[in-house]
Coordinates of C-alpha atoms in Angstrom, one line a residue:
M1 CA 105.2 124.4 117.9
A2 CA 108.0 122.3 119.4
N3 CA 111.6 123.4 119.3
H4 CA 112.7 121.3 116.3
S5 CA 116.3 120.4 115.9
S6 CA 118.0 121.5 112.7
S7 CA 119.6 118.2 112.0
S8 CA 118.1 115.8 109.4
S9 CA 116.7 112.8 111.2
I10 CA 114.7 111.4 108.2
L11 CA 116.3 110.1 105.0
C12 CA 113.1 109.7 103.1
A13 CA 109.4 110.1 103.5
S14 CA 106.4 109.1 101.5
F15 CA 102.6 108.9 101.8
N16 CA 100.7 106.0 100.2
Q17 CA 98.4 106.6 97.3
D18 CA 95.4 107.6 99.3
H19 CA 97.4 109.3 102.1
S20 CA 95.9 107.0 104.7
C21 CA 99.4 105.9 105.7
F22 CA 103.0 107.2 105.4
A23 CA 106.4 105.7 105.7
V24 CA 109.7 107.2 106.8
G25 CA 113.2 105.9 106.3
T26 CA 115.9 106.7 108.9
R27 CA 119.5 105.7 109.5
D28 CA 118.3 102.8 111.7
G29 CA 115.5 101.4 109.5
F30 CA 112.0 102.3 108.4
R31 CA 108.7 103.0 110.1
I32 CA 105.1 103.0 108.8
F33 CA 102.4 105.1 110.4
D34 CA 98.6 105.4 110.2
T35 CA 98.0 109.0 109.1
N36 CA 94.6 109.4 110.8
T37 CA 95.7 108.3 114.3
G38 CA 99.5 108.7 114.2
R39 CA 99.8 105.1 115.3
L40 CA 103.1 103.3 114.5
C41 CA 102.0 100.3 112.5
Y42 CA 105.3 98.7 111.6
E43 CA 109.0 99.2 112.1
R44 CA 112.1 97.4 111.0
A45 CA 115.5 98.4 112.4
V46 CA 118.1 96.8 110.0
G47 CA 120.0 99.8 108.6
A48 CA 119.6 103.0 106.7
F49 CA 116.9 103.3 103.9
V50 CA 116.6 106.1 101.3
I51 CA 113.4 104.8 99.6
V52 CA 110.4 103.4 101.2
E53 CA 107.2 103.3 99.1
M54 CA 103.9 101.7 100.0
L55 CA 101.2 100.2 97.7
F56 CA 98.0 101.7 99.2
S57 CA 97.4 100.0 102.6
S58 CA 98.7 96.6 101.5
S59 CA 101.6 94.7 103.0
L60 CA 103.8 95.4 100.0
L61 CA 106.7 97.8 100.2
A62 CA 109.4 98.8 97.8
I63 CA 112.6 99.6 99.7
V64 CA 116.1 100.7 98.8
G65 CA 119.0 100.9 101.2
A66 CA 121.4 103.7 101.7
G67 CA 124.5 101.6 101.1
D68 CA 125.8 101.8 104.6
Q69 CA 126.2 98.0 104.6
P70 CA 126.6 95.5 101.6
S71 CA 123.1 94.0 102.1
L72 CA 121.5 97.4 101.7
S73 CA 122.9 98.5 98.3
P74 CA 121.4 101.6 96.8
R75 CA 121.4 99.7 93.5
R76 CA 119.1 97.0 94.8
L77 CA 115.3 97.3 95.0
C78 CA 113.6 94.9 97.4
L79 CA 109.9 94.2 97.3
F80 CA 109.2 93.5 101.0
N81 CA 106.2 91.9 102.7
T82 CA 105.5 93.4 106.1
T83 CA 103.2 90.6 107.1
T84 CA 105.8 87.9 106.7
G85 CA 108.8 90.1 107.2
A86 CA 110.5 88.6 104.2
A87 CA 111.7 89.8 100.8
L88 CA 109.4 88.8 97.9
R89 CA 111.7 89.7 95.1
E90 CA 114.8 91.8 94.5
L91 CA 115.9 93.7 91.4
N92 CA 119.5 94.8 90.9
F93 CA 120.6 97.7 88.7
L94 CA 124.0 99.1 87.5
T95 CA 123.6 102.5 89.1
S96 CA 121.8 103.8 92.2
I97 CA 118.0 103.9 92.3
L98 CA 116.8 107.4 92.7
A99 CA 113.0 107.0 92.9
V100 CA 110.4 104.2 92.9
R101 CA 106.6 104.6 92.2
M102 CA 103.8 102.0 92.2
N103 CA 100.2 101.5 91.5
R104 CA 98.2 98.3 91.4
Q105 CA 99.6 97.3 87.9
R106 CA 102.8 99.2 87.4
L107 CA 106.2 99.6 89.1
I108 CA 108.4 102.5 88.1
V109 CA 112.2 102.4 88.9
L110 CA 114.1 105.6 88.2
L111 CA 117.8 105.8 87.7
Q112 CA 119.9 108.9 86.8
D113 CA 119.4 108.5 83.0
K114 CA 116.8 105.8 82.7
A115 CA 113.3 104.9 83.8
Y116 CA 112.1 101.3 83.9
V117 CA 108.5 100.3 83.7
Y118 CA 107.5 96.9 85.1
E119 CA 104.2 95.0 85.3
L120 CA 103.9 94.8 89.0
N121 CA 102.5 91.3 89.6
M122 CA 105.0 89.3 87.5
L123 CA 107.8 92.0 87.5
T124 CA 107.9 91.7 83.7
I125 CA 109.8 94.7 82.2
L126 CA 107.5 96.5 79.8
D127 CA 109.4 99.6 78.8
T128 CA 112.8 101.4 79.2
I129 CA 112.8 105.2 78.9
D130 CA 116.0 107.1 78.3
T131 CA 116.0 110.3 80.2
V132 CA 118.1 113.5 80.5
P133 CA 120.5 113.4 83.5
N134 CA 118.2 113.4 86.5
I135 CA 120.5 113.3 89.5
K136 CA 117.7 114.3 91.9
G137 CA 115.3 111.5 90.7
L138 CA 112.6 114.0 90.0
C139 CA 109.4 112.5 88.7
A140 CA 105.6 112.5 89.1
F141 CA 103.3 109.5 88.9
S142 CA 99.5 109.1 88.8
H143 CA 98.2 105.9 90.4
C144 CA 94.9 106.2 88.4
L145 CA 94.8 103.3 85.9
E146 CA 92.6 105.2 83.5
A147 CA 95.1 108.1 83.2
C148 CA 98.3 106.5 84.4
F149 CA 101.0 109.0 83.5
L150 CA 104.7 109.3 84.4
A151 CA 106.2 112.7 84.2
L152 CA 110.0 113.2 83.9
P153 CA 112.2 116.2 83.2
A154 CA 112.7 116.8 79.5
S155 CA 115.7 119.2 79.8
T156 CA 118.5 120.1 82.2
T157 CA 118.5 123.8 81.1
K158 CA 114.7 124.7 81.1
G159 CA 111.6 123.6 82.9
S160 CA 109.9 121.2 80.5
A161 CA 108.4 117.8 81.3
L162 CA 107.7 114.7 79.3
L163 CA 104.5 112.8 80.1
Y164 CA 104.4 109.1 79.3
N165 CA 101.3 106.9 79.4
V166 CA 102.7 103.8 81.1
M167 CA 99.6 101.7 80.5
D168 CA 99.7 102.1 76.7
H169 CA 103.5 102.6 76.5
H170 CA 103.7 105.8 74.5
L171 CA 104.9 109.4 74.9
H172 CA 101.8 111.5 75.5
C173 CA 103.1 115.1 75.4
E174 CA 105.8 117.5 76.3
I175 CA 104.9 120.5 78.5
E176 CA 107.1 123.6 78.5
A177 CA 106.3 125.1 81.9
H178 CA 109.2 127.2 83.1
R179 CA 112.4 128.9 81.8
S180 CA 114.5 127.4 84.6
P181 CA 115.0 123.7 85.3
L182 CA 112.3 121.9 87.2
I183 CA 112.7 121.3 90.9
A184 CA 109.2 119.8 91.9
M185 CA 106.2 118.4 90.2
V186 CA 103.1 116.4 91.0
L187 CA 100.2 114.8 89.2
S188 CA 96.7 115.0 90.5
S189 CA 95.3 111.6 91.7
N190 CA 93.1 111.4 88.6
G191 CA 96.0 112.1 86.3
M192 CA 94.2 115.1 84.8
Y193 CA 96.5 117.9 86.0
I194 CA 100.2 118.4 86.6
A195 CA 101.7 121.1 88.8
T196 CA 105.3 122.2 88.4
A197 CA 107.8 124.5 90.0
S198 CA 111.3 125.5 88.8
E199 CA 114.6 126.2 90.6
Q200 CA 113.7 129.9 90.5
G201 CA 110.9 129.1 92.9
T202 CA 108.6 132.0 92.4
I203 CA 106.0 130.6 89.9
I204 CA 104.0 127.4 90.2
R205 CA 102.1 126.4 87.1
V206 CA 99.2 123.9 86.6
H207 CA 98.6 122.3 83.2
L208 CA 95.8 120.1 81.9
V209 CA 97.5 116.9 80.9
L210 CA 95.0 115.9 78.1
D211 CA 96.1 118.7 75.7
A212 CA 99.1 120.2 77.6
S213 CA 97.3 123.5 78.0
K214 CA 98.1 125.8 80.9
S215 CA 95.2 126.2 83.4
Y216 CA 96.8 128.3 86.2
S217 CA 99.9 130.2 87.0
F218 CA 100.5 131.1 90.7
R219 CA 103.1 133.6 91.8
R220 CA 104.4 132.7 95.3
G221 CA 106.2 136.0 95.8
T222 CA 109.1 138.1 94.7
Y223 CA 111.9 136.3 96.6
P224 CA 112.8 132.8 95.4
S225 CA 113.0 129.9 97.7
T226 CA 113.4 126.1 97.2
I227 CA 110.2 124.2 96.7
F228 CA 110.3 121.0 98.6
S229 CA 106.9 119.5 97.8
L230 CA 103.7 120.1 95.8
S231 CA 100.4 118.4 96.6
F232 CA 97.0 118.5 95.1
G233 CA 93.8 118.0 97.1
P234 CA 92.2 114.6 96.6
S235 CA 89.3 115.7 94.5
K236 CA 88.0 113.3 91.8
Q237 CA 87.5 116.2 89.3
L238 CA 89.3 119.6 89.5
P239 CA 91.6 119.5 92.6
D240 CA 90.4 121.9 95.2
I241 CA 93.7 123.0 96.8
L242 CA 97.3 122.9 95.8
A243 CA 99.9 123.1 98.6
A244 CA 103.6 123.9 98.3
S245 CA 106.1 123.7 101.1
S246 CA 109.4 125.5 100.8
S247 CA 112.7 126.3 102.4
S248 CA 111.3 129.7 103.7
G249 CA 109.3 127.8 106.4
S250 CA 106.0 128.9 104.9
I251 CA 103.4 126.7 103.2
H252 CA 101.5 128.2 100.3
L253 CA 98.0 127.3 99.4
F254 CA 96.3 127.9 96.1
T255 CA 92.5 127.4 96.0
L256 CA 91.8 126.0 92.6
G257 CA 88.3 124.9 93.5
F258 CA 87.3 128.4 94.7
A259 CA 88.7 129.9 91.5
S260 CA 86.5 127.8 89.3
H261 CA 83.3 127.5 91.4
P262 CA 80.3 129.3 89.8
S263 CA 79.3 131.0 93.1
R264 CA 82.8 132.6 93.3
S265 CA 82.7 133.9 89.8
K266 CA 79.5 135.8 90.5
R267 CA 81.2 137.8 93.2
S268 CA 84.4 138.5 91.4
S269 CA 84.9 141.2 88.7
S270 CA 88.4 140.0 87.8
F271 CA 89.2 137.8 84.9
L272 CA 90.0 134.9 87.3
G273 CA 86.6 135.0 88.8
S274 CA 85.4 133.0 85.9
I275 CA 88.5 131.0 85.2
I276 CA 88.2 127.8 83.1
P277 CA 90.8 125.1 82.4
D278 CA 92.1 126.7 79.2
A279 CA 92.5 130.1 80.7
V280 CA 96.0 131.5 80.9
T281 CA 97.5 134.0 83.3
D282 CA 100.7 134.7 85.1
V283 CA 99.3 137.1 87.6
L284 CA 96.8 135.3 89.9
D285 CA 94.3 137.3 91.9
P286 CA 95.8 137.3 95.4
A287 CA 92.4 136.2 96.7
Y288 CA 93.2 132.6 95.7
H289 CA 96.7 132.5 97.3
H290 CA 97.1 132.0 101.1
V291 CA 100.3 131.6 103.1
L292 CA 100.8 129.7 106.4
H293 CA 103.8 131.7 107.7
N294 CA 106.3 129.8 109.9
A295 CA 104.3 126.6 109.5
V296 CA 107.4 124.5 109.3
P297 CA 111.0 125.0 110.3
A298 CA 112.8 127.2 107.8
G299 CA 115.6 125.4 105.9
I300 CA 114.4 121.9 106.9
K301 CA 113.1 119.8 104.1
S302 CA 109.3 119.2 104.5
Y303 CA 106.7 117.1 102.7
A304 CA 103.1 118.5 102.8
V305 CA 100.0 116.8 101.5
I306 CA 96.4 117.9 101.4
R307 CA 94.8 114.8 102.8
K308 CA 91.1 115.7 103.1
V309 CA 89.0 118.4 101.5
E310 CA 85.4 119.1 102.2
N311 CA 83.4 121.8 100.3
L312 CA 80.4 123.2 102.2
T313 CA 77.6 124.4 99.9
N314 CA 74.2 125.8 100.3
S315 CA 71.8 122.9 99.7
S316 CA 69.3 125.0 97.8
S317 CA 71.5 127.1 95.6
S318 CA 74.7 125.1 95.5
E319 CA 76.6 128.2 96.6
L320 CA 80.0 127.5 98.0
L321 CA 80.0 128.5 101.6
A322 CA 83.4 127.3 102.8
C323 CA 86.2 124.9 102.1
R324 CA 87.7 122.8 104.9
A325 CA 90.8 120.7 104.6
I326 CA 93.4 118.7 106.6
M327 CA 97.0 119.1 105.7
S328 CA 99.6 116.6 107.0
V329 CA 103.3 117.6 107.0
I330 CA 106.4 115.4 107.5
N331 CA 109.5 117.4 108.5
Y332 CA 112.8 115.8 107.9
N333 CA 114.0 116.7 111.4
G334 CA 111.7 113.9 112.6
Y335 CA 108.4 115.7 113.3
F336 CA 104.9 115.2 112.0
Q337 CA 102.4 118.1 112.0
E338 CA 98.7 118.2 111.0
Y339 CA 96.9 121.5 110.2
N340 CA 93.2 122.1 110.1
L341 CA 92.4 124.6 107.3
S342 CA 89.2 126.6 106.7
I343 CA 88.5 129.1 103.9
N344 CA 85.2 130.9 104.4
V345 CA 82.8 132.5 101.9
R346 CA 84.8 135.8 102.1
N347 CA 87.9 133.8 101.2
E348 CA 89.5 134.3 104.6
L349 CA 91.9 131.5 105.7
S350 CA 92.0 130.3 109.2
W351 CA 94.3 127.5 110.3
T352 CA 95.3 125.7 113.5
L353 CA 97.9 123.2 114.4
G354 CA 95.8 120.1 115.2
R355 CA 98.6 117.8 116.4
E356 CA 102.4 117.4 116.4
F357 CA 104.6 114.6 117.5
N358 CA 108.1 113.2 117.1
L359 CA 108.1 110.4 114.6
L360 CA 111.2 108.8 116.1
S361 CA 109.9 108.5 119.7
V362 CA 106.6 106.8 119.0
T363 CA 106.5 103.1 120.0
L364 CA 104.5 100.3 118.6
D365 CA 102.3 99.9 121.6
K366 CA 101.5 103.6 122.1
A367 CA 99.9 106.2 119.8
P368 CA 101.1 109.8 120.1

């Protein structure tokens, strides 16, 4: 691993909805990369940006400036076309924009005490949601149109979340997940599951969105640390892997797919060997928890996503033989890392650093 600087070079980072591309905002501008190759696809050096969100692999970006200059106000959202290099539309708000999310039909703009829901194509406002004070802009959004949920904190004193269906414009449910306030949450790509972590940082819980029932509780360890990001694997049904990056420098992996797979339950005598979505426990069998120690620089904010998952099964018996995955990590000191993960039939994890490069030194004409 390179000797990473402790200074923060990245102001914001985001992957697009299918993790095929990612964007970073810096004090000089923003850059878009192809995740598979690491190639720099687009850059614009016009000032500092704190929000850069992509719509899949299209030319549409939602960008918000850091306020270092009048034209880049943190209260102004610009919908930007990378093909023409021009702004398509701008939306101005009374207070700073803290988060923006998109799918093919909805645009979500989050302020400290409100969330605005727009129809994306015409930018017609569809709903305004009053929220508890949310100074960190914490939210989770599913881009799946069939289960298009927006999750927001429901309290400033405990770890509960409100889930809104932004296609049908109604409150779906409230999930009481933790005793301490929420610090991170993510919805699975199909909108079926939500994972949450609190400020205490020792427990991660997964709930089934449909009926707000608890499916899994994962204990990361005894000593708390700040959770920076949560990411589900890209499975269309039950997500295979949940990844959590933290301030400790370790990345924790929780193998949901292994825990629910029939071939695993035959070999396990524990309760969790036959876990189903409505099972509840706070003490997960350690076999389903793996740690990548010192995978990222300690104390530096990081954003990890499980980009690809492949389950290897026996063709005749459907027995699960191994799980392979690719995890991409953006570190806010300016480095990108990609790890190759493999969990064998004995539930042993092996991992290697596949590649690493400096996001700020890549040029348009040369891939890392």
